PDB file of C-alpha atoms and ligand atoms in Angstrom:
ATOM      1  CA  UNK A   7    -117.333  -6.927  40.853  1.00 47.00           C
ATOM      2  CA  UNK A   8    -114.522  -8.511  39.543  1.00 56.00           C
ATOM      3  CA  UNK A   9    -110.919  -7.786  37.486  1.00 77.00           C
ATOM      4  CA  UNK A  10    -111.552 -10.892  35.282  1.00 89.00           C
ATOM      5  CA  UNK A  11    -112.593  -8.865  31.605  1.00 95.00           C
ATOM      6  CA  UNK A  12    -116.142 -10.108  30.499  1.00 97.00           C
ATOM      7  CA  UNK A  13    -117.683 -10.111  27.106  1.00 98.00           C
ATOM      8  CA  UNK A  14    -121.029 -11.433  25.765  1.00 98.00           C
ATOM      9  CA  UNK A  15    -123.500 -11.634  22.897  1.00 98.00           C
ATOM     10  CA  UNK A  16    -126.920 -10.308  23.506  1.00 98.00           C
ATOM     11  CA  UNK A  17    -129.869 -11.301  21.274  1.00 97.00           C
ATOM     12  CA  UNK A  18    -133.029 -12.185  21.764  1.00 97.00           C
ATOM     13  CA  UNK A  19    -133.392 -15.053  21.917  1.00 94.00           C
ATOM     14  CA  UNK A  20    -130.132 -16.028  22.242  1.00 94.00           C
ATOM     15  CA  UNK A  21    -129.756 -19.965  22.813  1.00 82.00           C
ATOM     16  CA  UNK A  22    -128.263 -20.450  19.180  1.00 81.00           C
ATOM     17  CA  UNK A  23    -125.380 -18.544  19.082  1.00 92.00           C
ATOM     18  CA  UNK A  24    -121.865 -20.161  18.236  1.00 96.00           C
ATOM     19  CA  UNK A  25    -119.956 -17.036  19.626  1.00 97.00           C
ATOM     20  CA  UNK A  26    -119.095 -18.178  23.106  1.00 97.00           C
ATOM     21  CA  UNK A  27    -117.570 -21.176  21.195  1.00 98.00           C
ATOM     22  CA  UNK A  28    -115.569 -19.005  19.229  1.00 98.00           C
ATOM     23  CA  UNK A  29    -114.394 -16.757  22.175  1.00 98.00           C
ATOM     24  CA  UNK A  30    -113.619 -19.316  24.737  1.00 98.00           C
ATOM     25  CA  UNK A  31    -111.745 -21.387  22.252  1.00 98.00           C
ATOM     26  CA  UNK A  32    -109.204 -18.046  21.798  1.00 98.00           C
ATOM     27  CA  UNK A  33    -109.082 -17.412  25.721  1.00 98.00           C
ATOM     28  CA  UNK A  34    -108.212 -20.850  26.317  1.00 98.00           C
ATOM     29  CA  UNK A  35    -105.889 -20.930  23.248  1.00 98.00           C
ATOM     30  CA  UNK A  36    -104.071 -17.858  24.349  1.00 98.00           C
ATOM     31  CA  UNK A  37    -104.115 -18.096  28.020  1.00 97.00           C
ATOM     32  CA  UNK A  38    -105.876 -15.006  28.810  1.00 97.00           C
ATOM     33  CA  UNK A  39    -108.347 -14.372  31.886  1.00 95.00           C
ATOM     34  CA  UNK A  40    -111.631 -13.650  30.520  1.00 96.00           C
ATOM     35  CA  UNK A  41    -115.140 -15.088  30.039  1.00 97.00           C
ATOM     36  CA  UNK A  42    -117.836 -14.503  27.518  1.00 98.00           C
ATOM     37  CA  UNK A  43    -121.505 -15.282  28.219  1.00 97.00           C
ATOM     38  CA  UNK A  44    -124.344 -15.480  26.164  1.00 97.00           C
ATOM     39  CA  UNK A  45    -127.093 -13.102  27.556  1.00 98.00           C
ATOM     40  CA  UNK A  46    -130.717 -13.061  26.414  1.00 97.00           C
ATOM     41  CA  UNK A  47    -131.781  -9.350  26.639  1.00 98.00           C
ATOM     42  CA  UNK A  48    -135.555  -8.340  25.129  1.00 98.00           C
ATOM     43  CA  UNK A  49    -135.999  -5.357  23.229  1.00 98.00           C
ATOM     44  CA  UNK A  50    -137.833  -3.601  25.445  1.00 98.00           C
ATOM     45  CA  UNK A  51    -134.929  -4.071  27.863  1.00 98.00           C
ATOM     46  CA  UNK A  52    -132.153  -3.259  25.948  1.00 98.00           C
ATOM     47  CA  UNK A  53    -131.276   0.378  26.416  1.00 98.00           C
ATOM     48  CA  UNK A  54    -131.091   0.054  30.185  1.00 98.00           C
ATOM     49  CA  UNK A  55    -129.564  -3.096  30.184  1.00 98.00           C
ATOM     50  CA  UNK A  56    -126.650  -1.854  28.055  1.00 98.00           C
ATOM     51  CA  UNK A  57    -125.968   1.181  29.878  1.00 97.00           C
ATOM     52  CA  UNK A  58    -125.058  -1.096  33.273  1.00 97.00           C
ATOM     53  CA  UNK A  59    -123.046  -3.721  31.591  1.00 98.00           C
ATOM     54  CA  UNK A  60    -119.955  -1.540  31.946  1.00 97.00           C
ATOM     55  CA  UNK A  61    -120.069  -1.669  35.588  1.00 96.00           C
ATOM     56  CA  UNK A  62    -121.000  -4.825  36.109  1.00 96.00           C
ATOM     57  CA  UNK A  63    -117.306  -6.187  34.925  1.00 95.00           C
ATOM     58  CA  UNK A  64    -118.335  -6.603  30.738  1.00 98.00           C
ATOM     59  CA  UNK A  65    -115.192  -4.549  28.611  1.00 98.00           C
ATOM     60  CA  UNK A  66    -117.721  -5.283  25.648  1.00 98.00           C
ATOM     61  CA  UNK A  67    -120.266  -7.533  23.485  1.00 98.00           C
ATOM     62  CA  UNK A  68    -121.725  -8.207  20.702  1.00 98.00           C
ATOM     63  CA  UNK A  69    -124.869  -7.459  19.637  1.00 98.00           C
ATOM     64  CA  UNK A  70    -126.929 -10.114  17.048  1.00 96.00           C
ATOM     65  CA  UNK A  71    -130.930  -9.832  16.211  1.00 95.00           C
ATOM     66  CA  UNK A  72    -132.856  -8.159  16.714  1.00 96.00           C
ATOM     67  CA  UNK A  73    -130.770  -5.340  18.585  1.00 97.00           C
ATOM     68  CA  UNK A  74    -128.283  -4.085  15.844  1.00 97.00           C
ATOM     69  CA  UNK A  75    -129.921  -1.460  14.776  1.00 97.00           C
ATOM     70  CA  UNK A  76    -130.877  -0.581  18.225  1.00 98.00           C
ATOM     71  CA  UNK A  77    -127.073  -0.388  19.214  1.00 98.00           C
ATOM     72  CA  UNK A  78    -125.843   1.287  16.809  1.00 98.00           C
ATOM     73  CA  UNK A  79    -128.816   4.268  17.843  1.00 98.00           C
ATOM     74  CA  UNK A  80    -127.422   3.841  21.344  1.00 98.00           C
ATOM     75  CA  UNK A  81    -123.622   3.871  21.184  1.00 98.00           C
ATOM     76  CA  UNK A  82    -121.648   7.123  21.864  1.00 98.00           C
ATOM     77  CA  UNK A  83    -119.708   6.980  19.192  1.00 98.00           C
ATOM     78  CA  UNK A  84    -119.960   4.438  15.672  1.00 98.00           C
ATOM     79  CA  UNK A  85    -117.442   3.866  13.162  1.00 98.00           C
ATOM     80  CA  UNK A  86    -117.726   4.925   9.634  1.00 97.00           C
ATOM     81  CA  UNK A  87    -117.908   1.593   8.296  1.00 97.00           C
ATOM     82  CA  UNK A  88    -121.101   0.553  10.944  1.00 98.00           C
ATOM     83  CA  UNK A  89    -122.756   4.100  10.098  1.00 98.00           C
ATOM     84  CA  UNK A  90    -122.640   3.185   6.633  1.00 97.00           C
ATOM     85  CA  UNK A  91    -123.997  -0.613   7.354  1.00 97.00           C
ATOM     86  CA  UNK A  92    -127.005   1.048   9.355  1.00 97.00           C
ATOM     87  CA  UNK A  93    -125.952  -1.880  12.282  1.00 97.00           C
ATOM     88  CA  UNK A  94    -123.750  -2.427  14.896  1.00 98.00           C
ATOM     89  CA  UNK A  95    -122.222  -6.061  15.903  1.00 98.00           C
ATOM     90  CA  UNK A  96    -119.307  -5.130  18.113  1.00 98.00           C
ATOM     91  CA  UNK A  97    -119.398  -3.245  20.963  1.00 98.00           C
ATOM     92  CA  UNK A  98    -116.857  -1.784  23.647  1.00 98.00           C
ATOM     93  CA  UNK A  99    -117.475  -0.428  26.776  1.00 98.00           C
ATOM     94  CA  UNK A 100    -114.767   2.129  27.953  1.00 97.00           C
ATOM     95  CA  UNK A 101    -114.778   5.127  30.512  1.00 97.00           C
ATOM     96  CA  UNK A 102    -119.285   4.671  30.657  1.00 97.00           C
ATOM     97  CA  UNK A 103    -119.645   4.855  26.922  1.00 98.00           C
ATOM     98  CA  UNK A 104    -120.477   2.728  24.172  1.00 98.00           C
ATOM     99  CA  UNK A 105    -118.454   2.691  21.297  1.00 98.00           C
ATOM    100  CA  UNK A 106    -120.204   0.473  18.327  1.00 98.00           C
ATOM    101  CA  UNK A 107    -118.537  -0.958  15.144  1.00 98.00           C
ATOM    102  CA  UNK A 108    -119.925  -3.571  12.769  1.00 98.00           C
ATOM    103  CA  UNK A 109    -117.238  -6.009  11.899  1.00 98.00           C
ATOM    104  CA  UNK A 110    -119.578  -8.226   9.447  1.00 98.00           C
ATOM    105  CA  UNK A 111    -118.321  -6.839   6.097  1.00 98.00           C
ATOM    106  CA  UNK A 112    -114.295  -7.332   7.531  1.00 98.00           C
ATOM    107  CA  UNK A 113    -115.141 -10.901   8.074  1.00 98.00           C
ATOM    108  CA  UNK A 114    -116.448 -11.102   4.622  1.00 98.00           C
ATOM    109  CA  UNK A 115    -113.355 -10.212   2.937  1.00 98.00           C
ATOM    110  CA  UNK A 116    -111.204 -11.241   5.566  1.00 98.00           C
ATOM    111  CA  UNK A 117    -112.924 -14.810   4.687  1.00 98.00           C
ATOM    112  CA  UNK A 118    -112.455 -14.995   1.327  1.00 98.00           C
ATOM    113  CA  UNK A 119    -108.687 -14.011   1.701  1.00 97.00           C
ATOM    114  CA  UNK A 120    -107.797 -16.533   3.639  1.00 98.00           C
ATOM    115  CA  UNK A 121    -109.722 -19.614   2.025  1.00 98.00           C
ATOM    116  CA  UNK A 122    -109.187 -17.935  -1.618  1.00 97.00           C
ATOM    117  CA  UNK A 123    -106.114 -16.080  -1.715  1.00 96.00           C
ATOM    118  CA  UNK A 124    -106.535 -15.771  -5.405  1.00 96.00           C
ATOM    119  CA  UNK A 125    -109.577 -13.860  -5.714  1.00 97.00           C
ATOM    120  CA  UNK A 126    -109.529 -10.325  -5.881  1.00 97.00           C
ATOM    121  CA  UNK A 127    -112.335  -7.954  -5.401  1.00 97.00           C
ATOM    122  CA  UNK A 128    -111.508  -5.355  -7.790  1.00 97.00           C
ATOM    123  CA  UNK A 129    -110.888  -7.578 -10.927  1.00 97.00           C
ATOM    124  CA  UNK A 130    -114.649  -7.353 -11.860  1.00 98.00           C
ATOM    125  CA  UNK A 131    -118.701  -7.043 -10.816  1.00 98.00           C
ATOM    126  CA  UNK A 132    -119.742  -8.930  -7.999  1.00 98.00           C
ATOM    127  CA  UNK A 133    -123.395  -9.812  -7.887  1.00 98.00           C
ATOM    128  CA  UNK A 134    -124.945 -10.267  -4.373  1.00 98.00           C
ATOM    129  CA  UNK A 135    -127.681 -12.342  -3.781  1.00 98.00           C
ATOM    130  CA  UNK A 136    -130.458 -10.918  -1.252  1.00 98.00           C
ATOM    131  CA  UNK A 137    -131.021  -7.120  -0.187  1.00 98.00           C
ATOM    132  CA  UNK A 138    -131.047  -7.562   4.364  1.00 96.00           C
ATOM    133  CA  UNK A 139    -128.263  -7.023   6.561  1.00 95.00           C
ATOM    134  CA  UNK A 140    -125.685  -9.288   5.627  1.00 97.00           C
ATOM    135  CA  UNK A 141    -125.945  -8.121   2.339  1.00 98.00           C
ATOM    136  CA  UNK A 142    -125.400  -4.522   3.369  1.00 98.00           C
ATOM    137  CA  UNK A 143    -122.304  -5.418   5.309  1.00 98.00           C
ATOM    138  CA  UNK A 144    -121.196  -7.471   2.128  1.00 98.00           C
ATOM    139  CA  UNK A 145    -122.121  -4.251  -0.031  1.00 98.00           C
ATOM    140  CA  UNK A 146    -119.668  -2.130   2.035  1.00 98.00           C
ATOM    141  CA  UNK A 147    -117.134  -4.393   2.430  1.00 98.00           C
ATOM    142  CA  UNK A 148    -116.438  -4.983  -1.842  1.00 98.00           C
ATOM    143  CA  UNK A 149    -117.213  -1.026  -2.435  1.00 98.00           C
ATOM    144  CA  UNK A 150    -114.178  -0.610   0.040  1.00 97.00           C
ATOM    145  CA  UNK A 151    -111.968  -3.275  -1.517  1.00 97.00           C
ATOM    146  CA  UNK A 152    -112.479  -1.624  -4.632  1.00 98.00           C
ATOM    147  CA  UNK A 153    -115.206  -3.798  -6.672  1.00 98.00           C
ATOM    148  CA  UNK A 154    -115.774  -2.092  -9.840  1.00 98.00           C
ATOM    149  CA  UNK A 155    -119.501  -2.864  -9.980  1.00 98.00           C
ATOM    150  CA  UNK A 156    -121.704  -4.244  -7.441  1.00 98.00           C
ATOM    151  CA  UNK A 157    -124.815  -5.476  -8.961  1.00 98.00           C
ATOM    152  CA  UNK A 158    -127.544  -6.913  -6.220  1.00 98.00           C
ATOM    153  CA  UNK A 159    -130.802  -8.923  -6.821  1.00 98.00           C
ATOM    154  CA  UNK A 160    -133.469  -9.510  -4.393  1.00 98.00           C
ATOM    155  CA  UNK A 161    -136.638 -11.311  -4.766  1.00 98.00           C
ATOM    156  CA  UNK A 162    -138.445  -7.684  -2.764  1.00 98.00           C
ATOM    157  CA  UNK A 163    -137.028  -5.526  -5.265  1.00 98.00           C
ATOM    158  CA  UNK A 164    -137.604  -2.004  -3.361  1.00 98.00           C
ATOM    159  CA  UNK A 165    -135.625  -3.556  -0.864  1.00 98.00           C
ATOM    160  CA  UNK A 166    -132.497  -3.590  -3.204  1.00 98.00           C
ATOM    161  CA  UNK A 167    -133.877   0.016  -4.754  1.00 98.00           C
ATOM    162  CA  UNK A 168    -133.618   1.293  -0.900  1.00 98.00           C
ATOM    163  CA  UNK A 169    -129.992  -0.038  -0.985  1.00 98.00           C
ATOM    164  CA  UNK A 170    -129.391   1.731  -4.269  1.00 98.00           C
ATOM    165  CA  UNK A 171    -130.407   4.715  -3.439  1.00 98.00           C
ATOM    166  CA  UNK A 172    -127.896   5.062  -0.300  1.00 96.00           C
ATOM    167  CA  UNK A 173    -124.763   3.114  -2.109  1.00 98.00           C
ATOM    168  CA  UNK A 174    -123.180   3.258  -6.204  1.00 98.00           C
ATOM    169  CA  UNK A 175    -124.885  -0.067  -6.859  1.00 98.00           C
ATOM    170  CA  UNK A 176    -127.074  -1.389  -9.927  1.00 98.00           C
ATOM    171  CA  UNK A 177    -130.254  -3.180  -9.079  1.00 98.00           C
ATOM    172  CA  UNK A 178    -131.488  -6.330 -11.178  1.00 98.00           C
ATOM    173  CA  UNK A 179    -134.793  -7.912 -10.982  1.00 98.00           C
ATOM    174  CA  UNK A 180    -134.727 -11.562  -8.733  1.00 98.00           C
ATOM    175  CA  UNK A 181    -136.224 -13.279 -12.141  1.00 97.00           C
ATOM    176  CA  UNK A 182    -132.800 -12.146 -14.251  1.00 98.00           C
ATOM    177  CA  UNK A 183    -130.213 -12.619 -11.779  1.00 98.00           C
ATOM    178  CA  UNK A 184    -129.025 -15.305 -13.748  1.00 98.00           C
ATOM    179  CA  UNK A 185    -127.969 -12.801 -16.671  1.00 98.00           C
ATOM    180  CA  UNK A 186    -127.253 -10.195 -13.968  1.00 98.00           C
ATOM    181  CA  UNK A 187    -124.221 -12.696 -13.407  1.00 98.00           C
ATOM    182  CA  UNK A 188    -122.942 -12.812 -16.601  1.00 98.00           C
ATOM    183  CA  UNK A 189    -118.504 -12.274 -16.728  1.00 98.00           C
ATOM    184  CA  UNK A 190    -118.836 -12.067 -12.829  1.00 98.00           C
ATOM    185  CA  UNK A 191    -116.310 -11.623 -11.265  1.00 98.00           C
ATOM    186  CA  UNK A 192    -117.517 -12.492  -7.769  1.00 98.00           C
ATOM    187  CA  UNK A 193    -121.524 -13.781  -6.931  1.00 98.00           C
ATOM    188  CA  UNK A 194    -122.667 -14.039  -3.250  1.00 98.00           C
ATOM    189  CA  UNK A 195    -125.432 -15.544  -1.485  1.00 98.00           C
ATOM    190  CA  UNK A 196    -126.829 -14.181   1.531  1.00 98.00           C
ATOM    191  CA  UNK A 197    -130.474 -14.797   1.401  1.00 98.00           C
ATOM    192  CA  UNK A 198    -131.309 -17.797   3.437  1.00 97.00           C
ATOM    193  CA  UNK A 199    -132.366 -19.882  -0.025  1.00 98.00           C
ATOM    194  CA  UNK A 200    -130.565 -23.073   0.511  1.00 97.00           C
ATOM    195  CA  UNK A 201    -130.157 -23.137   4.177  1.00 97.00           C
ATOM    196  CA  UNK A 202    -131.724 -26.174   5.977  1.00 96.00           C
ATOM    197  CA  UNK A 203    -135.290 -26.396   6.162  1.00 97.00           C
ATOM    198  CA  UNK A 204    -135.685 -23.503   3.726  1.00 97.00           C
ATOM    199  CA  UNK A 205    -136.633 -23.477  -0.219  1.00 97.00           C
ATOM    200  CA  UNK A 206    -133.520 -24.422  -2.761  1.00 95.00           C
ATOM    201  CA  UNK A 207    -131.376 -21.483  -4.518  1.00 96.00           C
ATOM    202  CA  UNK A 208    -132.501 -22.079  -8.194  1.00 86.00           C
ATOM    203  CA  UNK A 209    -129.539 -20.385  -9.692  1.00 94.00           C
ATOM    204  CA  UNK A 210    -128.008 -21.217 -12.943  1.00 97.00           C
ATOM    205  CA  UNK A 211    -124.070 -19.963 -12.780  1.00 98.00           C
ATOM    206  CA  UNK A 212    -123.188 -20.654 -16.688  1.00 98.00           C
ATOM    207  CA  UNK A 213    -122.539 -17.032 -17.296  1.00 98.00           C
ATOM    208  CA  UNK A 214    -120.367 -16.410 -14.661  1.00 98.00           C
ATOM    209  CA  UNK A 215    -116.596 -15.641 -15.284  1.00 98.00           C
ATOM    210  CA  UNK A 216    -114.726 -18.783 -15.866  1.00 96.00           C
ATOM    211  CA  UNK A 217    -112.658 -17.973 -12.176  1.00 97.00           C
ATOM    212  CA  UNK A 218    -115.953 -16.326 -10.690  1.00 98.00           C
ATOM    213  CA  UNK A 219    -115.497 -16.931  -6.631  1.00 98.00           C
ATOM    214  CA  UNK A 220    -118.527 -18.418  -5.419  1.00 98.00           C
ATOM    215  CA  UNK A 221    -118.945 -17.600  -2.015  1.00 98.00           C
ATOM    216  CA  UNK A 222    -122.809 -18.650   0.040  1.00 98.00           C
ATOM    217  CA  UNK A 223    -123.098 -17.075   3.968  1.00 96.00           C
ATOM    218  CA  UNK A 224    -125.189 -20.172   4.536  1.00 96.00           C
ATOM    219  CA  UNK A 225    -123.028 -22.445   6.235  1.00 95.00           C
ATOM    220  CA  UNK A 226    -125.717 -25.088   7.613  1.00 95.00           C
ATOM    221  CA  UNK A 227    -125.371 -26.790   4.963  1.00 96.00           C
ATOM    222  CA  UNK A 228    -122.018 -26.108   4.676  1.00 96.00           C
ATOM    223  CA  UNK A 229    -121.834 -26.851   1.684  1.00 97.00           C
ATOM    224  CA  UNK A 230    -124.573 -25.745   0.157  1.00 97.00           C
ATOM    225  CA  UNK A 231    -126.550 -26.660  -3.412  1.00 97.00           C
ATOM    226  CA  UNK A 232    -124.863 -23.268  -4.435  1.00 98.00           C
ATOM    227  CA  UNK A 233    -121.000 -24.257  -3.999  1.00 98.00           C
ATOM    228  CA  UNK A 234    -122.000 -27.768  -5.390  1.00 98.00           C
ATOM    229  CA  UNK A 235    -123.334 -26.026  -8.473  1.00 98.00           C
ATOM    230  CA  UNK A 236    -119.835 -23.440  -8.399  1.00 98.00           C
ATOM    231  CA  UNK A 237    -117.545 -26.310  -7.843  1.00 98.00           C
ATOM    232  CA  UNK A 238    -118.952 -28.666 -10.892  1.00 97.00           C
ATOM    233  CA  UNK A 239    -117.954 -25.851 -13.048  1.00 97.00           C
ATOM    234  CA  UNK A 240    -114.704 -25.651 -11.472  1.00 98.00           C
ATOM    235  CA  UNK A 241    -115.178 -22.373 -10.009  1.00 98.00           C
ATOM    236  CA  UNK A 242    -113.595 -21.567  -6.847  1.00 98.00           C
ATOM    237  CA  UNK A 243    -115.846 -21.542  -3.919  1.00 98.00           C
ATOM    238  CA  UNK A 244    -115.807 -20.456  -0.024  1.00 98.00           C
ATOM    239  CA  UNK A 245    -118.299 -21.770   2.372  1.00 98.00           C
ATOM    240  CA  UNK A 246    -120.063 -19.367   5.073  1.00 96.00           C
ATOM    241  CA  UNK A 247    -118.642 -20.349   8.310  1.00 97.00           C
ATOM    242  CA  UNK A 248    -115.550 -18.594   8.096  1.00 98.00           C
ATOM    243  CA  UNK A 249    -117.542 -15.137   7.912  1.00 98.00           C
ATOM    244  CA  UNK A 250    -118.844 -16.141  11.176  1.00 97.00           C
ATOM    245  CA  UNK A 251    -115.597 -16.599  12.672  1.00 98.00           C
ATOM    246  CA  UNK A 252    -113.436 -13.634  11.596  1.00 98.00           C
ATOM    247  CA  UNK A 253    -116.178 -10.953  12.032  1.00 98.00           C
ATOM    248  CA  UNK A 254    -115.295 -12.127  15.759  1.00 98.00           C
ATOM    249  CA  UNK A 255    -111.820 -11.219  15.592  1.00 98.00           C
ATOM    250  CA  UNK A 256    -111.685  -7.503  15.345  1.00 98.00           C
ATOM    251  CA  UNK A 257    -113.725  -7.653  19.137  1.00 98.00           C
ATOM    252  CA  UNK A 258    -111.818 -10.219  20.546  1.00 98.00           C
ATOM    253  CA  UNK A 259    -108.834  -7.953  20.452  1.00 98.00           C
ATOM    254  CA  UNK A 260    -110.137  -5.079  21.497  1.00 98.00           C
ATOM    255  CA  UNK A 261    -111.767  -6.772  24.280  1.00 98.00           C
ATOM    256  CA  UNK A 262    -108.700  -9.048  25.338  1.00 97.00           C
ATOM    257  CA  UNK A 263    -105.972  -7.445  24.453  1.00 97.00           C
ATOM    258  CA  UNK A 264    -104.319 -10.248  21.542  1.00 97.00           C
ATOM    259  CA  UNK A 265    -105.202 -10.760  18.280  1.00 98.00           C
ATOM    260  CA  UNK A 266    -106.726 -14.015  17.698  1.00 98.00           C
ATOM    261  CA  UNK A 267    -106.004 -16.707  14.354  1.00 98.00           C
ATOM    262  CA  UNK A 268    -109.158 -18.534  12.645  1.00 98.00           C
ATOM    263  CA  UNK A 269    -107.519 -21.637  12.502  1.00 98.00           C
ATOM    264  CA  UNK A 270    -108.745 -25.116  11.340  1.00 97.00           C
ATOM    265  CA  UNK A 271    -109.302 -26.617  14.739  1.00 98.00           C
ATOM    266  CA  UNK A 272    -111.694 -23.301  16.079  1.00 98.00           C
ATOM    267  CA  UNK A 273    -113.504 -24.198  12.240  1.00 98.00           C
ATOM    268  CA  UNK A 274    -113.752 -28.272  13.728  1.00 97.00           C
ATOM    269  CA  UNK A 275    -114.810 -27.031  16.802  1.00 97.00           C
ATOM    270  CA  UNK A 276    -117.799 -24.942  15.706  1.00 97.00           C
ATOM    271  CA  UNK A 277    -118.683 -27.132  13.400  1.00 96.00           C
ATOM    272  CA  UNK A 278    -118.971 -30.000  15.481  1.00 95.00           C
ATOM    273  CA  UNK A 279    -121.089 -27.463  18.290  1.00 91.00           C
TER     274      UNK A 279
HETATM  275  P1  LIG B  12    -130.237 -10.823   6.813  1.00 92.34           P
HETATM  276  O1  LIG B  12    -130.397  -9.519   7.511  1.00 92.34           O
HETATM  277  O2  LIG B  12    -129.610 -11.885   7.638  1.00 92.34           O
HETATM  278  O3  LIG B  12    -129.569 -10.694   5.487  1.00 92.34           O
HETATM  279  P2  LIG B  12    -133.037 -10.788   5.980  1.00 92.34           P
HETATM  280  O4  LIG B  12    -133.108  -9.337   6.144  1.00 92.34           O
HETATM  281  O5  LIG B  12    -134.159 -11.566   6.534  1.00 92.34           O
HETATM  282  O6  LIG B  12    -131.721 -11.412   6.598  1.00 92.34           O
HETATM  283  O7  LIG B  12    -132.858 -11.140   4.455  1.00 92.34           O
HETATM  284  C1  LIG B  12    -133.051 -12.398   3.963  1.00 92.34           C
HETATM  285  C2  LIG B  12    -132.885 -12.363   2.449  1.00 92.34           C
HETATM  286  O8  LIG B  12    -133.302 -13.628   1.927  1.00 92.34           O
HETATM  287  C3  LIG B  12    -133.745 -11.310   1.797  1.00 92.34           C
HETATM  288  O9  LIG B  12    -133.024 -10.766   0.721  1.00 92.34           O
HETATM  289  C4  LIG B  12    -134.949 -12.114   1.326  1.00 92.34           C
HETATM  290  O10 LIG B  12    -135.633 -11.565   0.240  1.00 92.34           O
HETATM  291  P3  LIG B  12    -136.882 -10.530   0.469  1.00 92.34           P
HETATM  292  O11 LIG B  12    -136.243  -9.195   0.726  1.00 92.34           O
HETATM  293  O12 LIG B  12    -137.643 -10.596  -0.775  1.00 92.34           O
HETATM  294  O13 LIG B  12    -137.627 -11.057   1.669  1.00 92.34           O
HETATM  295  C5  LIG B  12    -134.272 -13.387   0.908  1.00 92.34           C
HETATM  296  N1  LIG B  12    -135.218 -14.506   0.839  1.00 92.34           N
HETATM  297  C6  LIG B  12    -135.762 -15.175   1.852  1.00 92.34           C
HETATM  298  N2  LIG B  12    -136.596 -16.144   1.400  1.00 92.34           N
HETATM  299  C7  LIG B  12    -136.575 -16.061   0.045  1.00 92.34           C
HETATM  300  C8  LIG B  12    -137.234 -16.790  -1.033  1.00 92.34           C
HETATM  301  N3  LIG B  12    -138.078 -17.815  -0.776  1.00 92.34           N
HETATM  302  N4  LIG B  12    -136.943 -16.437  -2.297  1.00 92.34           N
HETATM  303  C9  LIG B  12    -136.098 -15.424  -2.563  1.00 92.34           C
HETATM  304  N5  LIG B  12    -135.449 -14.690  -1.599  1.00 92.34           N
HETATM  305  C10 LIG B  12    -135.690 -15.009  -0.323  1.00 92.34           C
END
């Protein structure tokens, strides 16, 4: 065993994950000791596998599918905010237990504050685009920051009826989510419509608030038909990478020790991965 701190990101698999990128870049930025590792764990494997990362030199990980539900079931102790997302992303290993957080929904805002300074949550309804994880974590995140009225739309709609039933959201059917937007204040994407490879996001934003932020966790495109659409109107738009990349911050620290920035060259960087 060794002093040197170790981190990682378990998934299964694992091969396409941009998070030792992200990691390494701030170790070598700050000039901290430290490694993080990608490590491909199966389900069935998990639990055990977990329990002995402690002693085998690892201060923490995260966790990315299919095992964030499965972590937050294991950890010893769960935030508030991870309990409410139903998933864990962030995990620390201290005195043999877990302790599990989910970070997602920070990134979110954290994201749009630093690429829209601008926007702000609680100035009107934010429609969200998709009913899985991310858009849990997104659901959170604006309830927190004070959104008035969070309106989702999902193409399964008992899948945004299960949602509604555990938060204070309204539901609208997939085939009127363009009048579901209309005065929005805020409209994110997070199904996987308009990613590479997958069908287009047919989505009309005329209704929208004339300063609606437009905001798509896609990021491959980066930018995507979406924030093409936003930005011929003149709305103001984020792209999805930067969600990615500050969700990682609230682990690095408590792993190492310093806060990391999300600065333009770690963007270039994985980008360019
Ligand atoms: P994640 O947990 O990353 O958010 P997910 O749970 O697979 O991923 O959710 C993907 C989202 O994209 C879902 O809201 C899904 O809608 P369904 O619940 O109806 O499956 C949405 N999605 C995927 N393909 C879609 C399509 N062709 N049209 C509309 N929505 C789609």
């Amino acid at each position: 065993m060794t002093n040197t701190p170790f981190a990682a990101v378990i998934g299964w698999p694992i091969g396409h994950s941009k998070s030792p990128i992200i990691h390494r870049h701030w170790l070598a930025e700050l000039g901290l000791s430290g490694d993080y590792v990608p490590l491909g764990i199966a389900p069935e494997d998990f639990a055990t596998e977990l329990r002995q990362l402690e002693s085998r030199g690892f201060v923490g990980a995260n966790v990315t599918i299919p095992h964030k539900e499965a972590a937050l079931a294991l950890a010893d102790t769960v935030t508030d905010r991870a309990r409410r997302i139903g998933a864990a992303n962030t995990l620390v290993f201290r005195g043999g237990k877990i302790h599990a957080d989910c970070t997602d929904g920070e990134g979110f805002l954290a994201n749009l504050k630093q690429n829209a300074p601008d926007w702000d949550p609680a100035k009107g309804p934010a429609v969200i685009l998709g009913a899985g994880g991310a858009a849990r974590a997104i659901i959170v995140s604006l309830l927190d920051a004070g959104c008035p009225e969070v309106i989702v739309t999902n193409r399964t709609r008992t899948r945004a009826d299960a949602l509604a039933s555990t938060f204070p959201i309204f539901v609208s059917d997939w085939d009127s989510r363009v009048d579901a937007t209309a005065g929005c204040a805020t409209l994110v994407n997070t199904t996987s419509l308009g990613m590479t490879g997958q069908p287009p996001l047919d989505m009309s934003l005329d209704l929208c608030a004339n300063d609606c932020l437009v905001t798509d966790i896609v990021y491959t495109p980066l930018k995507t038909d979406l924030l093409k659409s936003a930005e011929a109107l003149g709305l103001p738009t984020v792209d999805g990478i930067g969600m990615l990349l500050h969700q990682a911050v609230p682990g690095f620290e408590a792993w190492f020790g310093q806060k990391p920035a999300v600065t333009p060259s770690l963007r270039e960087k994985v980008l360019a991965a």
